[in-house]
Tab-separated table of C-alpha atoms and ligand atoms in Angstrom:
chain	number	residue	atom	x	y	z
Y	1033	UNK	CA	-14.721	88.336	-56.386
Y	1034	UNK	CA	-11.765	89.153	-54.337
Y	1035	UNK	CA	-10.409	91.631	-56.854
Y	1036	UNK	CA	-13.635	93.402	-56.914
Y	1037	UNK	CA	-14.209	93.836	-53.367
Y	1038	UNK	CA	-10.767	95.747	-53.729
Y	1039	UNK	CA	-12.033	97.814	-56.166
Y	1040	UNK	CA	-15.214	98.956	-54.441
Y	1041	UNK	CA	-12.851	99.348	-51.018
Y	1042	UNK	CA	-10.719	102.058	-53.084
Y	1043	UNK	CA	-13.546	103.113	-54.994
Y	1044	UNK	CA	-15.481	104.314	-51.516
Y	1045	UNK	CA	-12.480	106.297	-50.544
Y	1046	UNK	CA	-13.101	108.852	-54.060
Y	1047	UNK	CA	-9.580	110.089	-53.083
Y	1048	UNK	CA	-9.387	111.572	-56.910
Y	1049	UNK	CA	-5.666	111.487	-58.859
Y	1050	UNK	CA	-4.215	108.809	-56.738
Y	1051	UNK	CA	-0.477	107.876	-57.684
Y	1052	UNK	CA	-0.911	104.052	-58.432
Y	1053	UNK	CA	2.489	103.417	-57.574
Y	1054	UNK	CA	4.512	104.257	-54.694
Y	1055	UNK	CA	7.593	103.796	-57.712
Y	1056	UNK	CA	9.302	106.739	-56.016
Y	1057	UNK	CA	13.255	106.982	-57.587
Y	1058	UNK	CA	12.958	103.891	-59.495
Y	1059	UNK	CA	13.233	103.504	-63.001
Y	1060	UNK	CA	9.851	103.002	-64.738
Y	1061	UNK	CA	9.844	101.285	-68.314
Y	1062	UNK	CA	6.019	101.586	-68.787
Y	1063	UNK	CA	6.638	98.539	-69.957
Y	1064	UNK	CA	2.840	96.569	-70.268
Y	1065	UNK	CA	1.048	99.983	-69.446
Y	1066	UNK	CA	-1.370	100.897	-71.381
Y	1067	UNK	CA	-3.692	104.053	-71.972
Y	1068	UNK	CA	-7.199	104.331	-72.165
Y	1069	UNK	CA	-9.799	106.655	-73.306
Y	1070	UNK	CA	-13.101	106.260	-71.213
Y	1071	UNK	CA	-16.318	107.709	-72.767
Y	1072	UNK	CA	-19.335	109.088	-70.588
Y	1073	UNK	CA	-21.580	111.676	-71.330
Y	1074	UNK	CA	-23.354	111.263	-67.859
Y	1075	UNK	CA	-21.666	114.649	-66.298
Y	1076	UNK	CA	-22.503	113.465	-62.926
Y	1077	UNK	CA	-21.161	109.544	-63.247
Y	1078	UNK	CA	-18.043	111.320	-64.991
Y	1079	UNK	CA	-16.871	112.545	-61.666
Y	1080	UNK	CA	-17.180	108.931	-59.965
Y	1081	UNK	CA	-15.984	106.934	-63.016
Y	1082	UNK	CA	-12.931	109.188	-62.385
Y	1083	UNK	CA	-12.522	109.147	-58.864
Y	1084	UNK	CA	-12.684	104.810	-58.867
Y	1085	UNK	CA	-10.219	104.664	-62.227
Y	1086	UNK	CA	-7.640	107.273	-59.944
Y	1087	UNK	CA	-7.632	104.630	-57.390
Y	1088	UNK	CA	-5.874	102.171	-60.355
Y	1089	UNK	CA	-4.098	104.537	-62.727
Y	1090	UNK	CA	-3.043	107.873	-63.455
Y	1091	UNK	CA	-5.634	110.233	-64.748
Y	1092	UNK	CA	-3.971	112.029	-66.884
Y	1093	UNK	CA	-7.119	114.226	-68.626
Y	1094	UNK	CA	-9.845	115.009	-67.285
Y	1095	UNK	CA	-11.980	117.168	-68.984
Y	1096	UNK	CA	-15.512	118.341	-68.050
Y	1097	UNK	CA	-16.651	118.392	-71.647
Y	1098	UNK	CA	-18.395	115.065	-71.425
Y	1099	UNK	CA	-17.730	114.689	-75.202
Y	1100	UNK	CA	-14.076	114.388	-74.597
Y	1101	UNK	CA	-12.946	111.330	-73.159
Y	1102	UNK	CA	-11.290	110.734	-69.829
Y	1103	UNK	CA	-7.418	109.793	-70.278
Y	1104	UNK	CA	-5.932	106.797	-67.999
Y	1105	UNK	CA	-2.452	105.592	-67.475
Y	1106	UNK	CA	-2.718	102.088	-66.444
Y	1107	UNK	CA	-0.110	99.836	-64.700
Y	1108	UNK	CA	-0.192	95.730	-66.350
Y	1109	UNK	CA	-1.652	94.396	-62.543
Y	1110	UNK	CA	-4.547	96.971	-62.616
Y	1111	UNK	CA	-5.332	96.426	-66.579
Y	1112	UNK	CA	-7.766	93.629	-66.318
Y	1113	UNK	CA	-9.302	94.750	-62.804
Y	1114	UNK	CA	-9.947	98.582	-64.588
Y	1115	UNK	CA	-11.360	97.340	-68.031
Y	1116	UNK	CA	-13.645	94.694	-66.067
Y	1117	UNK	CA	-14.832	97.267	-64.356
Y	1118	UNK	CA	-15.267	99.456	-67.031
Y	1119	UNK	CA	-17.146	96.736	-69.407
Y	1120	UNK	CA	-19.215	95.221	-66.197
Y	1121	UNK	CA	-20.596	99.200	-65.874
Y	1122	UNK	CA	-21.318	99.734	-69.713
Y	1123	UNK	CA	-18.804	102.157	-70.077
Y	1124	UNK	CA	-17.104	102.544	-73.546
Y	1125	UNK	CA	-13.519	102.908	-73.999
Y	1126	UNK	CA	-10.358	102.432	-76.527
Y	1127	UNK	CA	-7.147	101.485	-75.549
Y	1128	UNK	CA	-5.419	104.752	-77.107
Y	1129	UNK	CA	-1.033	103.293	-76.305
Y	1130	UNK	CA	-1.057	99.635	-76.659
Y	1131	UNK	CA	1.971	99.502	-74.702
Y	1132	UNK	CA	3.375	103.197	-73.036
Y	1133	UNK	CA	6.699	101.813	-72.911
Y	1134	UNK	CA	7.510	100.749	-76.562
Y	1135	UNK	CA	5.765	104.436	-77.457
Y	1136	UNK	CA	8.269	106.167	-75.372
Y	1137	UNK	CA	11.381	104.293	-76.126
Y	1138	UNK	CA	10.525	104.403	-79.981
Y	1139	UNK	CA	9.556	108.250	-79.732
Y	1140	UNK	CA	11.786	109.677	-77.193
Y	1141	UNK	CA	14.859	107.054	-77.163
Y	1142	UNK	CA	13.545	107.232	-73.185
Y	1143	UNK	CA	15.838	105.618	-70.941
Y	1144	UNK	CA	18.773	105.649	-72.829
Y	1145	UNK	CA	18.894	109.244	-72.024
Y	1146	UNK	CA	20.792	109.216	-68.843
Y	1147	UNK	CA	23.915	107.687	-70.191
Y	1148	UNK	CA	23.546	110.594	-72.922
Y	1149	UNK	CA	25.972	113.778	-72.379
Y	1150	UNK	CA	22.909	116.049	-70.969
Y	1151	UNK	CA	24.849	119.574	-71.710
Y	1152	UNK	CA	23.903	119.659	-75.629
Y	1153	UNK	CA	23.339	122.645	-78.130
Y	1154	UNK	CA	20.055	124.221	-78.169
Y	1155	UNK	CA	17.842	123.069	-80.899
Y	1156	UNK	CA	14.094	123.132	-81.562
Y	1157	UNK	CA	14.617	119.536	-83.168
Y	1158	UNK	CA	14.526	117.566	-79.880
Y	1159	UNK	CA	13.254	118.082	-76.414
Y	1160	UNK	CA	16.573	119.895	-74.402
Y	1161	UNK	CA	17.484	119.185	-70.834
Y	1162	UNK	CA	18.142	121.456	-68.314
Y	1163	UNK	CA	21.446	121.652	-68.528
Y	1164	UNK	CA	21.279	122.977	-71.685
Y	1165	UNK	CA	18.415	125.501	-71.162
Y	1166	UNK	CA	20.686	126.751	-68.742
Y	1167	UNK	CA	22.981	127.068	-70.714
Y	1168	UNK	CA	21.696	128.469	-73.169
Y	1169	UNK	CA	19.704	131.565	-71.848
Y	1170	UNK	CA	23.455	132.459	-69.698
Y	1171	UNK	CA	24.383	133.010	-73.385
Y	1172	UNK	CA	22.449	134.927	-74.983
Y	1173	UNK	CA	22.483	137.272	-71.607
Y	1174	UNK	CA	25.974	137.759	-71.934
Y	1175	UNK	CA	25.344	138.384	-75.966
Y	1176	UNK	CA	22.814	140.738	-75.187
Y	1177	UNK	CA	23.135	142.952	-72.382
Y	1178	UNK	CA	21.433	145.606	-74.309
Y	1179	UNK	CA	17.925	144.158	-74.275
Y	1180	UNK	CA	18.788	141.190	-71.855
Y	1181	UNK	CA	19.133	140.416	-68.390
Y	1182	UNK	CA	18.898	137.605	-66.737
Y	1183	UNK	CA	16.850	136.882	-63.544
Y	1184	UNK	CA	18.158	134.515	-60.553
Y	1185	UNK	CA	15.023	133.908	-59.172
Y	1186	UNK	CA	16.055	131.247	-56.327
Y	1187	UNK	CA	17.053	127.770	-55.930
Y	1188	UNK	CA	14.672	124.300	-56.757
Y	1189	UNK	CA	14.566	121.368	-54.067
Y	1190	UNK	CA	17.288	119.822	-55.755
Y	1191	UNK	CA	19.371	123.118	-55.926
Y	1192	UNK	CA	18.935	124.217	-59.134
Y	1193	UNK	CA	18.918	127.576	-60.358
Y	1194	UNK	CA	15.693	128.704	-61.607
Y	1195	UNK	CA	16.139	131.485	-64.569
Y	1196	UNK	CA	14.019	134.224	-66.151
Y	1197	UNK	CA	15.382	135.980	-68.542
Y	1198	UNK	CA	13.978	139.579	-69.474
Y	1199	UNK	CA	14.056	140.598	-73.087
Y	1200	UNK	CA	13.118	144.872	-73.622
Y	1201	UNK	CA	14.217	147.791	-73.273
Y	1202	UNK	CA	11.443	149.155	-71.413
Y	1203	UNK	CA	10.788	152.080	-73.469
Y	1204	UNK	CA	8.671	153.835	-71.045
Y	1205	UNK	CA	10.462	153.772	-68.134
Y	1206	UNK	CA	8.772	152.354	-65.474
Y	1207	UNK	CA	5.197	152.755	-67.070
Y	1208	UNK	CA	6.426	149.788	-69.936
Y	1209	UNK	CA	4.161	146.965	-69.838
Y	1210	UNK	CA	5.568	143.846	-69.764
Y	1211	UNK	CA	3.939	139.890	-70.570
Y	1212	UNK	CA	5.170	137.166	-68.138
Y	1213	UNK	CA	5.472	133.665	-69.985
Y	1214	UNK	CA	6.420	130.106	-67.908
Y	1215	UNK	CA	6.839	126.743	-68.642
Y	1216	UNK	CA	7.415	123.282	-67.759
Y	1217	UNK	CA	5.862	124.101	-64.107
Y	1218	UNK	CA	4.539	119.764	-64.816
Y	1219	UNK	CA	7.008	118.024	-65.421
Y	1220	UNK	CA	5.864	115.653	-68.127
Y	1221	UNK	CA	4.878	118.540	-70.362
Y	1222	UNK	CA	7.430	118.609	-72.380
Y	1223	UNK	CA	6.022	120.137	-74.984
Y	1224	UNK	CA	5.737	123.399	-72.622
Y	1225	UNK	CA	9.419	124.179	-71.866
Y	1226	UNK	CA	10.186	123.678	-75.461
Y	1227	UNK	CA	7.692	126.138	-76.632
Y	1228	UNK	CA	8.914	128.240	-74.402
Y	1229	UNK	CA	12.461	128.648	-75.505
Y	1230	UNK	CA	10.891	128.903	-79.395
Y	1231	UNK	CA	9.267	132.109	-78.304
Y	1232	UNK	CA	12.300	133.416	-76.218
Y	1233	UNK	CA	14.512	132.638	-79.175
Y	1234	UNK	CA	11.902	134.637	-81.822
Y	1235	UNK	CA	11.979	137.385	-79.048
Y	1236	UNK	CA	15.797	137.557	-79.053
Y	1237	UNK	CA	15.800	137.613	-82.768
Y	1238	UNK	CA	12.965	140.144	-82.981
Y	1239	UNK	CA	14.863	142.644	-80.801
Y	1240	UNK	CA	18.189	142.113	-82.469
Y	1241	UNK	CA	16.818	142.681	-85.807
Y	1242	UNK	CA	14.968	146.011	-84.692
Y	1243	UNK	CA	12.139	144.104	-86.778
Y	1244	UNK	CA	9.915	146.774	-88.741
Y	1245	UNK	CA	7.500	144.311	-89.465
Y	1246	UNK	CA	4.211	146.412	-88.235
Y	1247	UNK	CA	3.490	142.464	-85.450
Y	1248	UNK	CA	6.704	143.145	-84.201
Y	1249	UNK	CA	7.121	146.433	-83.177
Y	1250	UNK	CA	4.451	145.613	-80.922
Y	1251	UNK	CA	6.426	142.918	-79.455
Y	1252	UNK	CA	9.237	145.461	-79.152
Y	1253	UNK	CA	7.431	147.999	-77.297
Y	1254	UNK	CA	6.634	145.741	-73.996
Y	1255	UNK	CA	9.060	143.978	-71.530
Y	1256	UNK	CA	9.104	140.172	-72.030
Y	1257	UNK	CA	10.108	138.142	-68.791
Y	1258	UNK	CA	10.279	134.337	-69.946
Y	1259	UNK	CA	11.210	131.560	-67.516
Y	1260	UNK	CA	10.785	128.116	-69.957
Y	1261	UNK	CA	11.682	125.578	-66.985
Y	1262	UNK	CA	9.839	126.106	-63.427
Y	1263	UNK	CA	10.006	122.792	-62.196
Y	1264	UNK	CA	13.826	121.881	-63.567
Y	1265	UNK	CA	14.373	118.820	-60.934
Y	1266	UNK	CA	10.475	117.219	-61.901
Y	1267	UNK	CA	11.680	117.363	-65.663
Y	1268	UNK	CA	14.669	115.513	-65.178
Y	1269	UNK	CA	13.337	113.083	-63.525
Y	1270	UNK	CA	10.801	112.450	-66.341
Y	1271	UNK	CA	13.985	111.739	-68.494
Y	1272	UNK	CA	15.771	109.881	-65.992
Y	1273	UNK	CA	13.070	107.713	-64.081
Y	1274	UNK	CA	9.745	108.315	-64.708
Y	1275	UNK	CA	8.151	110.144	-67.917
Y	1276	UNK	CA	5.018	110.687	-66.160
Y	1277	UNK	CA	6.383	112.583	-63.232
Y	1278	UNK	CA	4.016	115.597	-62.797
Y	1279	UNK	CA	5.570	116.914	-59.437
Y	1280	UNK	CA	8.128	118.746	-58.098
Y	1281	UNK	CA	11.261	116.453	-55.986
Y	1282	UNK	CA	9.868	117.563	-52.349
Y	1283	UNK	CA	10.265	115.153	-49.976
Y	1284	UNK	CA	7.425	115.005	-47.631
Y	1285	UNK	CA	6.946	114.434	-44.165
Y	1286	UNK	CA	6.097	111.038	-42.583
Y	1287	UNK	CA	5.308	109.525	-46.115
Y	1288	UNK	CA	7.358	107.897	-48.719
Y	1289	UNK	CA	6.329	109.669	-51.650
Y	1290	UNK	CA	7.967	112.778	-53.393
Y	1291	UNK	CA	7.026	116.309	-55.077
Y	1292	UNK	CA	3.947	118.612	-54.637
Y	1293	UNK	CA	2.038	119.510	-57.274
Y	1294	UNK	CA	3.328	122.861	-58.065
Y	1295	UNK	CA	0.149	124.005	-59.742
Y	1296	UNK	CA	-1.625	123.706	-56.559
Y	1297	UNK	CA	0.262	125.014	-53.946
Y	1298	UNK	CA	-0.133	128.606	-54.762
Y	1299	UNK	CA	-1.050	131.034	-52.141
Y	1300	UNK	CA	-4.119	132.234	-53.399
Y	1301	UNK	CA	-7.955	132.062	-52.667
Y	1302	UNK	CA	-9.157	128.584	-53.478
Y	1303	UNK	CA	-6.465	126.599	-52.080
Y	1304	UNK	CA	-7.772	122.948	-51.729
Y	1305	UNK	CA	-10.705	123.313	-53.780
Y	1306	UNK	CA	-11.702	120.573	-56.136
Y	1307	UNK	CA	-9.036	118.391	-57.781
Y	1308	UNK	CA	-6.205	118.758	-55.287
Y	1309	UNK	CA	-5.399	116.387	-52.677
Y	1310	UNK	CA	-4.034	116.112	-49.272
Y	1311	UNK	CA	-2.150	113.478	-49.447
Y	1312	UNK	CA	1.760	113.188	-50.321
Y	1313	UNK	CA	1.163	109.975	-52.818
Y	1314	UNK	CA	-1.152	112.063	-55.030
Y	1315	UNK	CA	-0.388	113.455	-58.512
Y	1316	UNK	CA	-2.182	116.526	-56.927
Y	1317	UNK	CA	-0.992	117.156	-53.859
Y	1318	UNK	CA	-0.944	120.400	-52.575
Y	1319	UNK	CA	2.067	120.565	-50.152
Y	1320	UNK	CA	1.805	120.739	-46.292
Y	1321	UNK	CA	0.933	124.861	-46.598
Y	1322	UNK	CA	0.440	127.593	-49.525
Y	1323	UNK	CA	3.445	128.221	-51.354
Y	1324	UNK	CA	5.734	125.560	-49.332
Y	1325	UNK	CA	7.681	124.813	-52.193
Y	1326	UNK	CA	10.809	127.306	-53.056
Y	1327	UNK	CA	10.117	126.936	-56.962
Y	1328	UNK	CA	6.365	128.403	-56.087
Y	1329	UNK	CA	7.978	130.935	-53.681
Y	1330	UNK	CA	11.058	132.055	-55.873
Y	1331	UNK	CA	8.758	132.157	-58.912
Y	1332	UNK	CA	6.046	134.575	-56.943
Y	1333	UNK	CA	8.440	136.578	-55.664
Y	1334	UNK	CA	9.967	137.933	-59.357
Y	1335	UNK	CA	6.174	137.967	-60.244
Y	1336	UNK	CA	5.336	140.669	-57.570
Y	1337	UNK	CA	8.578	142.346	-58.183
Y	1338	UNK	CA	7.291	143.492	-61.742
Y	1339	UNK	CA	3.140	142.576	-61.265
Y	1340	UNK	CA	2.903	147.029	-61.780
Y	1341	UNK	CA	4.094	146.167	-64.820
Y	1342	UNK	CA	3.048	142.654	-65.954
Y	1343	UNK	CA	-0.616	142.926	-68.079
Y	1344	UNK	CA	-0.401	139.498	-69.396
Y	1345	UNK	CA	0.070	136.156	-67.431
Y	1346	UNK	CA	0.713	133.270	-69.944
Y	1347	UNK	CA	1.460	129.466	-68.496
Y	1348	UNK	CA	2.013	127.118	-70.740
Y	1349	UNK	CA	0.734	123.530	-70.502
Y	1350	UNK	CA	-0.208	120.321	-72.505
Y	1351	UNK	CA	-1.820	117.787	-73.766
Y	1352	UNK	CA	-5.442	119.286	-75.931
Y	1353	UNK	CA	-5.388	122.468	-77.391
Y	1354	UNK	CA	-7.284	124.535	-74.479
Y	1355	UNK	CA	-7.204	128.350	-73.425
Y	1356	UNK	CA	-7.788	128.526	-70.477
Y	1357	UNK	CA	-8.838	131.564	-68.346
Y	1358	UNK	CA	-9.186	132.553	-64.652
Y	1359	UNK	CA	-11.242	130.657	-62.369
Y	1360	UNK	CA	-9.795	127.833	-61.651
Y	1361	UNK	CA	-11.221	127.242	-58.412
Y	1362	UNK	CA	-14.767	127.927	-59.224
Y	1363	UNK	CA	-17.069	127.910	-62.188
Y	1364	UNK	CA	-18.395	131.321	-60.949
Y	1365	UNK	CA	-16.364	133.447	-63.720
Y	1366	UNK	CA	-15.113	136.966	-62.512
Y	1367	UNK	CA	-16.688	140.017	-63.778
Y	1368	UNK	CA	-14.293	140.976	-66.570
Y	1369	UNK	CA	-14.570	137.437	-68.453
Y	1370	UNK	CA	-15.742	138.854	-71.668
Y	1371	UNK	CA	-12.473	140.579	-71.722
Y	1372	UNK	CA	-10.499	137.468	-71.218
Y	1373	UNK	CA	-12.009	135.780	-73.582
Y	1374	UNK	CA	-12.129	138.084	-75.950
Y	1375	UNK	CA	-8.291	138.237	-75.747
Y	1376	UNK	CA	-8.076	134.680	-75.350
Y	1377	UNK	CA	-9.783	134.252	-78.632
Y	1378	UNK	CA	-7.124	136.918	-80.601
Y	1379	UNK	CA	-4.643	134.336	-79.436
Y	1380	UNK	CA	-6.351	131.197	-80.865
Y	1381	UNK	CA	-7.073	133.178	-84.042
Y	1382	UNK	CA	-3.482	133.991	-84.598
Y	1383	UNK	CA	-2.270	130.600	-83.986
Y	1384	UNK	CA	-5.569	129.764	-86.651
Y	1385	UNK	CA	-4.025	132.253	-88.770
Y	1386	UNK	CA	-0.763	130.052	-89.244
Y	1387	UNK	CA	-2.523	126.910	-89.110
Y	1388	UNK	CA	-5.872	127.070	-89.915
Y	1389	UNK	CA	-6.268	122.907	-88.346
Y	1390	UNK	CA	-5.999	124.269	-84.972
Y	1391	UNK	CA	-8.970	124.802	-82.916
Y	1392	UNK	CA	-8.847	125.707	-79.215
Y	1393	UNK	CA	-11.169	125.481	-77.030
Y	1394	UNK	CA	-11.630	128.323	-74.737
Y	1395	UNK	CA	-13.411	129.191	-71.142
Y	1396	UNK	CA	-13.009	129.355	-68.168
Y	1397	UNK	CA	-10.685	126.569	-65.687
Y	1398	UNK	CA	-13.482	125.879	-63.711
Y	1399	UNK	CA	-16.312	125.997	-66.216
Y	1400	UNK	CA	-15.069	123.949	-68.902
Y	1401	UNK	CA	-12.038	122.060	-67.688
Y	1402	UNK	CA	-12.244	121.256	-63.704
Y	1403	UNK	CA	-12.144	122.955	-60.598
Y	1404	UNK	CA	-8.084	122.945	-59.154
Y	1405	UNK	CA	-7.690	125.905	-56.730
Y	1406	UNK	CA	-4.303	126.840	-55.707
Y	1407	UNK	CA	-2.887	127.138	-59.487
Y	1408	UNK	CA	-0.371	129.967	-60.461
Y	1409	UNK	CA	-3.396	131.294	-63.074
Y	1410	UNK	CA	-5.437	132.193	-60.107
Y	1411	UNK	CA	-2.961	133.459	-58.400
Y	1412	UNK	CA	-1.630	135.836	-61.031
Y	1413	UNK	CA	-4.879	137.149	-61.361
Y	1414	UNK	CA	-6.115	137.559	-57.522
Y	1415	UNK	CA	-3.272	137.819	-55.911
Y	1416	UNK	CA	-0.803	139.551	-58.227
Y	1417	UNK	CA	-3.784	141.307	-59.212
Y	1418	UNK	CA	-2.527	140.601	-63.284
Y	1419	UNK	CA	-5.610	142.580	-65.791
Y	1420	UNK	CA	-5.372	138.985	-67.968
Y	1421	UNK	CA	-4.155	135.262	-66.645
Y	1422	UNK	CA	-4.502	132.689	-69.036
Y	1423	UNK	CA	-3.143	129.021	-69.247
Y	1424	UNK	CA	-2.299	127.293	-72.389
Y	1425	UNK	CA	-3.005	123.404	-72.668
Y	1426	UNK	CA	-0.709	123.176	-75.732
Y	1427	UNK	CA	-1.690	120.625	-78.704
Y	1428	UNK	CA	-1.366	117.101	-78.393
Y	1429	UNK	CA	-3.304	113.500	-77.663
Y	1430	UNK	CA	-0.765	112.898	-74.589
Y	1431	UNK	CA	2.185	114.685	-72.642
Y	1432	UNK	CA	4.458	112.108	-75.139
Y	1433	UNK	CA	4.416	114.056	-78.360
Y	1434	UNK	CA	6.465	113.760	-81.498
Y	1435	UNK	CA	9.604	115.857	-81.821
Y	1436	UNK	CA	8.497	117.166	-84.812
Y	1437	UNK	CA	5.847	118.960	-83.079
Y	1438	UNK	CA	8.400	121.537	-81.373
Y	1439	UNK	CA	8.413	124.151	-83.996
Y	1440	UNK	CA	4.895	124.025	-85.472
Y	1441	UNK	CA	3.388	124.370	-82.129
Y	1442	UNK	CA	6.232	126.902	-81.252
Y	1443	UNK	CA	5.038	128.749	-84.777
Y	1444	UNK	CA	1.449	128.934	-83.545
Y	1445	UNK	CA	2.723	130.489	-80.181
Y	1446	UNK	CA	4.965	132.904	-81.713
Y	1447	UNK	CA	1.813	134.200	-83.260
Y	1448	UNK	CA	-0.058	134.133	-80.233
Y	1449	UNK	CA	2.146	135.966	-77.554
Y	1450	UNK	CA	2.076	139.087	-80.300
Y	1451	UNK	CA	-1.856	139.645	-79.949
Y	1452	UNK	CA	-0.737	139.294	-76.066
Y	1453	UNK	CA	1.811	142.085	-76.483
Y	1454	UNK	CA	-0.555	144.259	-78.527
Y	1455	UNK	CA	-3.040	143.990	-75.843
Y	1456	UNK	CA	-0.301	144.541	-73.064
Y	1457	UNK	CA	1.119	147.697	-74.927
Y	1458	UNK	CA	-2.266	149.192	-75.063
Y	1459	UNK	CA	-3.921	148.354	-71.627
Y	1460	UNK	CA	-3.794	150.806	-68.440
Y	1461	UNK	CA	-1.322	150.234	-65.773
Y	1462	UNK	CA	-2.169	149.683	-61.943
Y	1463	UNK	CA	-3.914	147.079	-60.219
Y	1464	UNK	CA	-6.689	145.187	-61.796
Y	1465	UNK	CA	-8.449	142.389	-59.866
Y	1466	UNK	CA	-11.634	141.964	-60.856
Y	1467	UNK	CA	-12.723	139.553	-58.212
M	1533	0X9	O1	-4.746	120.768	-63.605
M	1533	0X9	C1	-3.917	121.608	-63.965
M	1533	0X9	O2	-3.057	122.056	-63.209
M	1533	0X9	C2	-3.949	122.119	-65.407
M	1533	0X9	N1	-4.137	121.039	-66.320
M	1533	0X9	S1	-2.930	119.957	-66.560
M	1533	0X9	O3	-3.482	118.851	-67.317
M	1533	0X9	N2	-1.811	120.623	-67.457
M	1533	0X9	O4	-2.391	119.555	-65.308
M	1533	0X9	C3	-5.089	123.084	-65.579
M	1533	0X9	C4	-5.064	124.266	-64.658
M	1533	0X9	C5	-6.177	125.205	-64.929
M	1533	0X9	N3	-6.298	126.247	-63.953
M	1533	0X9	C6	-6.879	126.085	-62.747
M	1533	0X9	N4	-7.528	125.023	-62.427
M	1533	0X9	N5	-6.802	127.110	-61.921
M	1534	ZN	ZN1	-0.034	120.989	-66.593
């Protein structure tokens, strides 16, 4: 009785994506966590059903396709309380992780990781730290200075240097279109950064080679600016201390909990709208004002520096296979959505093309995923004024994915960003909103 007062106290509050833990800087195990799939095909319940299981757990999908089912993160003391809840209102649901802690540590070696030498060698056969991004893309600058150079674009909370690194030789001067590609903006996604540095790495090749393959040429006649690891001091913190970090480090005023959610706190039309949240101890905070945060800031200033040139906005994402287009902050879709989609749709066919299993589903942000205003997709396309923004929920059932997954998925990619480069190449410069 008690424990279900408490839930209908939270539930009344519908404060959506609540952190259920204030386990700021501590070490999490997962340990006794579990994750659940909740089914409901009532669109309208769908919203509440989240809103109450956000007060208990981390929602970690949340699609509006009411065939797909809702993803929670649940702590051991909120387990019963959630899935009494759950049964007592008819809803269905499988318990998808038995036990989030014995996945990671078996999959990931998690935990062990910080006593691990951090500055490695880059490989696609494990997920890399910072350190050794770094690393890696001050080396092939200095190997490359023909076709490379690489882009300081400003400093993380933590003091970290946040990298781009432009691959081209801008064959038209200043009329060469370019295609902007980030990563790892949430921290948990690891799959994102790691995709990333495939397709840098394929770009690097494709350049030194002078490929003559008819694919690459295209790729050889735009300017590439690629910067794998936005949010460098969230993803080390999801190796360190928590794996389901999502934020940035922030520290926030007059509350306890850290990091902004860097995908909302873009200064664009929308700001606020739908799943975002002002309050510091939410997955989805938005920060105390647009663009507080120096990793949004640093990152939108090299974006405006080159928007004349930039056609194609590409941020990559995970977990569910989804290309996503611009709104974000509204289901209302902007006038030139056929042409998103249509290129949106050359992408998934390509990455069809070299696996013919993979299936994306493609729309809109706000029409088939959920509203979120203040996200670097609207902001490329309404405020950077970018002809085609697009974000990529990479493959996967969870932001824990199998190793092995790097290079198929950064395969499928590879293929992708060439039908973006085709379209670049081929697309008018100047400014083209579309609002
Ligand atoms: O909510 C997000 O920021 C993205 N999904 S994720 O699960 N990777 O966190 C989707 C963003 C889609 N774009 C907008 N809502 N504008
Ligand atoms: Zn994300």
């Amino acid at each position: 009785m008690m424990r279900l007062s408490v839930w209908l106290l939270f539930s009344c509050f519908g404060l959506s994506f609540v952190n259920t833990s204030p386990y700021d800087d501590v070490f999490e195990s997962y340990d006794g966590h579990q994750i659940l799939s909740v089914h409901s095909n009532d669109k309208a319940k769908r919203e509440t059903l989240r809103d109450a299981l956000a007060e208990n757990c981390d929602v970690l999908k949340f699609p509006h396709a009411t065939a797909r089912p809702i993803d929670v993160l649940c702590p051991p003391e909120s387990l019963h309380r959630v899935k009494r809840h759950l049964d007592s209102n008819s809803y269905k649901y499988d318990v998808k992780v038995e036990d989030v802690g014995v996945k990671i540590r078996t999959e990931e070696s998690y935990g062990t990781r910080k006593k691990r030498a951090s500055v490695l060698d880059m490989t696609w056969t494990d997920f890399q730290r910072y350190e050794t991004i770094k690393n890696w893309m001050e080396k092939i600058a200095a190997e490359n200075p023909s076709f490379t150079q690489l882009i300081d674009m400003g400093r993380s909370v933590e003091n970290r240097v946040l990298y781009a690194l432009k691959i081209g030789t801008s064959p038209l001067g200043n009329e060469t279109r370019a295609v902007w590609i980030d990563g790892g903006i949430h921290a948990r996604e690891w799959i994102s950064p790691t995709t990333a540095t495939f397709v840098l790495n394929e770009l690097v090749r494709a350049f030194k080679e002078q490929s003559s393959d008819c694919k690459e040429k295209g790729v050889l006649s735009v300017d590439w600016y690629v910067a794998p690891l936005i949010n460098p001091d969230g993803y080390e913190y999801t190796h360190t201390n928590q794996r389901y970090w999502r934020k940035n480090r922030s520290t926030n005023s007059g509350s306890t909990c850290r990091g902004v959610d860097l995908n909302r706190n873009w200064n664009v039309v929308g700001y606020g709208a739908g799943a975002t949240s002002d309050q510091p101890c939410s997955d989805v905070f938005k920060g105390p004002s647009k663009e507080s945060e120096p990793e949004t800031k640093a990152i939108g200033k090299t974006i405006l520096e080159h928007k004349d040139n930039i056609r194609v906005y590409l941020t990559l994402h995970s977990y569910g296979a989804y290309w996503l287009s611009a709104w974000g902050y509204t289901r209302t879709l902007p006038k030139d959505h056929e042409k998103q989609i249509t290129l949106a749709t050359r992408g998934a066919d390509a990455i069809k093309c070299v696996n013919p299993s993979r299936s994306y589903t493609i729309g809109s942000a706000g029409a088939i995923f959920y509203i979120a205003g203040g996200a670097s997709d609207d902001w490329a396309k309404a405020t950077a004024e970018i002809p085609y923004s697009f974000t990529v929920e990479l493959p996967g059932d969870d932001f824990v994915i199998s190793k092995t997954q790097i290079i198929p998925i950064g395969e499928e990619m590879w293929a992708a960003v060439k039908e973006m480069a085709a379209e670049a190449a081929r697309h008018p410069l100047g400014n083209d909103p579309a609002i």
